[in-house]
mmCIF file of C-alpha atoms in Angstrom:
data_model
loop_
_atom_site.group_PDB
_atom_site.id
_atom_site.type_symbol
_atom_site.label_atom_id
_atom_site.label_comp_id
_atom_site.label_asym_id
_atom_site.label_seq_id
_atom_site.Cartn_x
_atom_site.Cartn_y
_atom_site.Cartn_z
ATOM 1 C CA MET A 1 -17.005 -2.388 7.744
ATOM 2 C CA SER A 2 -13.489 -2.500 6.391
ATOM 3 C CA TYR A 3 -10.990 0.191 5.555
ATOM 4 C CA ARG A 4 -10.269 0.131 1.831
ATOM 5 C CA TYR A 5 -6.786 1.351 0.931
ATOM 6 C CA PHE A 6 -5.745 2.043 -2.662
ATOM 7 C CA CYS A 7 -1.983 1.566 -2.729
ATOM 8 C CA TYR A 8 0.137 2.714 -5.682
ATOM 9 C CA GLY A 9 3.553 3.078 -4.033
ATOM 10 C CA SER A 10 6.226 1.199 -2.110
ATOM 11 C CA SER A 11 3.752 -0.629 0.146
ATOM 12 C CA LEU A 12 2.864 -2.771 -2.886
ATOM 13 C CA ASP A 13 6.112 -4.603 -2.108
ATOM 14 C CA ALA A 14 5.201 -7.101 0.638
ATOM 15 C CA GLN A 15 8.812 -7.449 1.772
ATOM 16 C CA HIS A 16 9.251 -3.688 2.130
ATOM 17 C CA PHE A 17 5.963 -3.336 4.011
ATOM 18 C CA ALA A 18 6.774 -6.233 6.369
ATOM 19 C CA GLY A 19 10.158 -4.692 7.183
ATOM 20 C CA TRP A 20 8.572 -1.312 7.869
ATOM 21 C CA ALA A 21 5.823 -2.864 10.035
ATOM 22 C CA ASN A 22 8.335 -4.792 12.117
ATOM 23 C CA GLU A 23 10.612 -1.764 12.506
ATOM 24 C CA HIS A 24 7.714 0.434 13.653
ATOM 25 C CA GLY A 25 6.221 -1.922 16.230
ATOM 26 C CA TYR A 26 3.467 -3.502 14.163
ATOM 27 C CA GLY A 27 5.063 -6.950 14.286
ATOM 28 C CA SER A 28 4.461 -9.256 11.358
ATOM 29 C CA ARG A 29 1.478 -7.328 9.962
ATOM 30 C CA SER A 30 0.893 -7.491 6.237
ATOM 31 C CA LEU A 31 -1.592 -5.968 3.850
ATOM 32 C CA GLY A 32 -2.705 -9.337 2.478
ATOM 33 C CA GLU A 33 -3.557 -10.067 -1.132
ATOM 34 C CA GLY A 34 -5.639 -7.142 -2.323
ATOM 35 C CA GLN A 35 -7.187 -6.667 -5.765
ATOM 36 C CA PRO A 36 -5.636 -4.941 -8.759
ATOM 37 C CA ALA A 37 -7.401 -1.612 -9.221
ATOM 38 C CA MET A 38 -7.291 1.526 -11.367
ATOM 39 C CA LEU A 39 -7.728 5.131 -10.355
ATOM 40 C CA SER A 40 -8.941 7.254 -13.262
ATOM 41 C CA ASP A 41 -8.201 10.909 -13.936
ATOM 42 C CA TYR A 42 -4.943 10.904 -11.955
ATOM 43 C CA GLU A 43 -1.320 10.371 -12.955
ATOM 44 C CA LEU A 44 1.679 9.182 -10.973
ATOM 45 C CA SER A 45 3.921 12.194 -10.382
ATOM 46 C CA LEU A 46 7.473 11.654 -9.118
ATOM 47 C CA THR A 47 7.766 15.060 -7.455
ATOM 48 C CA VAL A 48 8.227 14.299 -3.742
ATOM 49 C CA PRO A 49 11.868 14.581 -2.622
ATOM 50 C CA SER A 50 12.757 11.873 -0.087
ATOM 51 C CA ARG A 51 15.967 11.544 1.907
ATOM 52 C CA TYR A 52 14.950 8.041 3.007
ATOM 53 C CA TRP A 53 14.467 6.833 -0.586
ATOM 54 C CA MET A 54 17.366 8.966 -1.927
ATOM 55 C CA GLY A 55 15.425 10.621 -4.718
ATOM 56 C CA ALA A 56 11.920 11.608 -5.743
ATOM 57 C CA VAL A 57 8.968 9.362 -4.899
ATOM 58 C CA GLY A 58 5.414 9.367 -6.153
ATOM 59 C CA THR A 59 2.222 11.162 -5.468
ATOM 60 C CA LEU A 60 -1.002 11.501 -7.417
ATOM 61 C CA ALA A 61 -1.720 14.502 -9.596
ATOM 62 C CA PRO A 62 -5.139 15.120 -11.166
ATOM 63 C CA ARG A 63 -5.099 14.662 -14.949
ATOM 64 C CA PRO A 64 -8.254 13.962 -16.954
ATOM 65 C CA GLY A 65 -7.969 10.760 -18.978
ATOM 66 C CA ALA A 66 -4.934 9.422 -17.107
ATOM 67 C CA VAL A 67 -4.917 6.211 -15.035
ATOM 68 C CA VAL A 68 -2.865 5.018 -12.074
ATOM 69 C CA HIS A 69 -2.695 1.292 -11.396
ATOM 70 C CA GLY A 70 -2.451 -0.072 -7.875
ATOM 71 C CA VAL A 71 -3.971 -2.508 -5.439
ATOM 72 C CA LEU A 72 -7.098 -2.107 -3.336
ATOM 73 C CA TYR A 73 -6.677 -3.690 0.091
ATOM 74 C CA ALA A 74 -9.623 -4.407 2.398
ATOM 75 C CA LEU A 75 -8.249 -4.029 5.916
ATOM 76 C CA ALA A 76 -9.757 -4.012 9.374
ATOM 77 C CA ASN A 77 -10.765 -0.516 10.476
ATOM 78 C CA ASP A 78 -8.168 -0.851 13.243
ATOM 79 C CA ASP A 79 -5.444 -0.920 10.555
ATOM 80 C CA ALA A 80 -6.313 2.532 9.205
ATOM 81 C CA ASP A 81 -4.009 4.286 11.681
ATOM 82 C CA MET A 82 -1.145 1.953 10.752
ATOM 83 C CA ILE A 83 -1.594 2.901 7.079
ATOM 84 C CA ARG A 84 -1.725 6.601 7.959
ATOM 85 C CA HIS A 85 1.510 6.141 9.913
ATOM 86 C CA LYS A 86 3.167 4.389 6.964
ATOM 87 C CA GLU A 87 2.044 7.125 4.589
ATOM 88 C CA GLY A 88 3.467 9.935 6.735
ATOM 89 C CA VAL A 89 0.214 11.688 7.625
ATOM 90 C CA ALA A 90 1.402 12.657 11.144
ATOM 91 C CA SER A 91 4.529 14.322 9.754
ATOM 92 C CA GLY A 92 2.518 16.212 7.141
ATOM 93 C CA LEU A 93 4.187 14.462 4.229
ATOM 94 C CA TYR A 94 0.980 12.989 2.768
ATOM 95 C CA ARG A 95 -2.718 13.509 3.349
ATOM 96 C CA GLU A 96 -5.573 11.069 2.978
ATOM 97 C CA ILE A 97 -8.199 11.490 0.271
ATOM 98 C CA ASP A 98 -11.318 9.547 -0.670
ATOM 99 C CA VAL A 99 -11.302 7.953 -4.115
ATOM 100 C CA GLU A 100 -13.353 5.654 -6.301
ATOM 101 C CA VAL A 101 -11.329 2.948 -7.998
ATOM 102 C CA GLU A 102 -12.248 0.366 -10.600
ATOM 103 C CA VAL A 103 -11.759 -3.293 -9.716
ATOM 104 C CA GLY A 104 -12.520 -6.433 -11.689
ATOM 105 C CA ALA A 105 -15.715 -8.146 -10.587
ATOM 106 C CA GLY A 106 -14.766 -11.660 -11.631
ATOM 107 C CA PRO A 107 -14.006 -13.887 -14.615
ATOM 108 C CA ALA A 108 -16.102 -11.739 -16.937
ATOM 109 C CA THR A 109 -13.767 -8.828 -16.042
ATOM 110 C CA THR A 110 -16.725 -6.544 -15.507
ATOM 111 C CA LEU A 111 -15.433 -3.501 -13.699
ATOM 112 C CA GLN A 112 -17.084 -2.070 -10.639
ATOM 113 C CA LEU A 113 -16.445 1.172 -8.780
ATOM 114 C CA VAL A 114 -15.379 0.824 -5.156
ATOM 115 C CA ARG A 115 -14.848 3.648 -2.679
ATOM 116 C CA GLY A 116 -11.600 3.736 -0.768
ATOM 117 C CA HIS A 117 -8.808 5.891 0.599
ATOM 118 C CA THR A 118 -5.428 6.797 -0.778
ATOM 119 C CA PHE A 119 -2.740 9.342 -0.047
ATOM 120 C CA VAL A 120 -1.338 12.341 -1.890
ATOM 121 C CA ALA A 121 1.639 14.458 -0.967
ATOM 122 C CA ALA A 122 0.940 17.706 0.807
ATOM 123 C CA PRO A 123 1.458 20.453 -1.794
ATOM 124 C CA GLU A 124 4.303 22.031 0.172
ATOM 125 C CA ARG A 125 6.162 18.676 0.136
ATOM 126 C CA THR A 126 6.292 18.460 -3.667
ATOM 127 C CA SER A 127 8.907 20.122 -5.827
ATOM 128 C CA ALA A 128 8.631 21.795 -9.221
ATOM 129 C CA ALA A 129 12.273 20.749 -9.745
ATOM 130 C CA PRO A 130 12.508 17.399 -7.925
ATOM 131 C CA PRO A 131 15.640 15.282 -7.750
ATOM 132 C CA ALA A 132 15.925 12.249 -10.019
ATOM 133 C CA PRO A 133 13.393 9.493 -9.260
ATOM 134 C CA SER A 134 14.440 7.154 -6.476
ATOM 135 C CA ARG A 135 15.744 3.858 -7.879
ATOM 136 C CA ARG A 136 14.942 2.048 -4.628
ATOM 137 C CA TRP A 137 11.367 3.365 -4.563
ATOM 138 C CA LEU A 138 10.745 2.514 -8.216
ATOM 139 C CA GLU A 139 12.240 -0.983 -7.765
ATOM 140 C CA SER A 140 9.920 -1.554 -4.817
ATOM 141 C CA VAL A 141 6.848 -0.371 -6.751
ATOM 142 C CA VAL A 142 7.724 -2.455 -9.824
ATOM 143 C CA ARG A 143 8.433 -5.571 -7.739
ATOM 144 C CA GLY A 144 5.165 -5.175 -5.806
ATOM 145 C CA GLY A 145 3.150 -4.318 -8.903
ATOM 146 C CA ARG A 146 4.373 -7.399 -10.746
ATOM 147 C CA ALA A 147 3.715 -9.608 -7.700
ATOM 148 C CA HIS A 148 0.118 -8.354 -7.617
ATOM 149 C CA GLY A 149 -0.438 -8.840 -11.347
ATOM 150 C CA LEU A 150 -0.727 -5.194 -12.308
ATOM 151 C CA PRO A 151 -0.697 -4.638 -16.077
ATOM 152 C CA ALA A 152 2.696 -5.292 -17.649
ATOM 153 C CA ALA A 153 2.447 -2.033 -19.607
ATOM 154 C CA TRP A 154 2.253 -0.156 -16.279
ATOM 155 C CA THR A 155 5.105 -1.933 -14.500
ATOM 156 C CA ASP A 156 7.239 -1.943 -17.647
ATOM 157 C CA GLU A 157 6.814 1.831 -17.989
ATOM 158 C CA LEU A 158 7.983 2.296 -14.393
ATOM 159 C CA ALA A 159 10.875 -0.114 -14.988
ATOM 160 C CA ARG A 160 11.913 1.965 -18.030
ATOM 161 C CA LEU A 161 12.515 4.866 -15.631
ATOM 162 C CA LEU A 162 15.155 2.590 -14.068
ATOM 163 C CA GLY A 163 16.706 1.959 -17.454
ATOM 164 C CA GLY A 164 15.420 -1.608 -17.600
#
């Protein structure tokens, strides 16, 4: 069985992920292609202060009717710990949750629900008055989202936060 990872953040950017993997001893590992996916009843919330990213980065917040776009990666089970490392689980920054995401089932664009894992910030790591959103983080998410063919309306909305 594979580990299914719903990614909505900076790891969408293949170049960023490859640099992180190399820097942290994972060599030339990549996440591969993945499938565009949607997570319903959550919104992207830029409420996690980050010194590394120099501003606020994203987490998921429950909100009925909202949608977060991302990519569902099917990875080897052995890669699950690498993803947890990348997402800051050991440091208590994020925690893993089970989700059901919608993915396209083929040319007919019939959607199917697929179970997977994603990460949300630990409540104590979010801020009610966060700093401004991180430009670097948003640029990484927009670049990765566009490369994976996420809806233009989604990536354009994130790009608007950059002023572009």
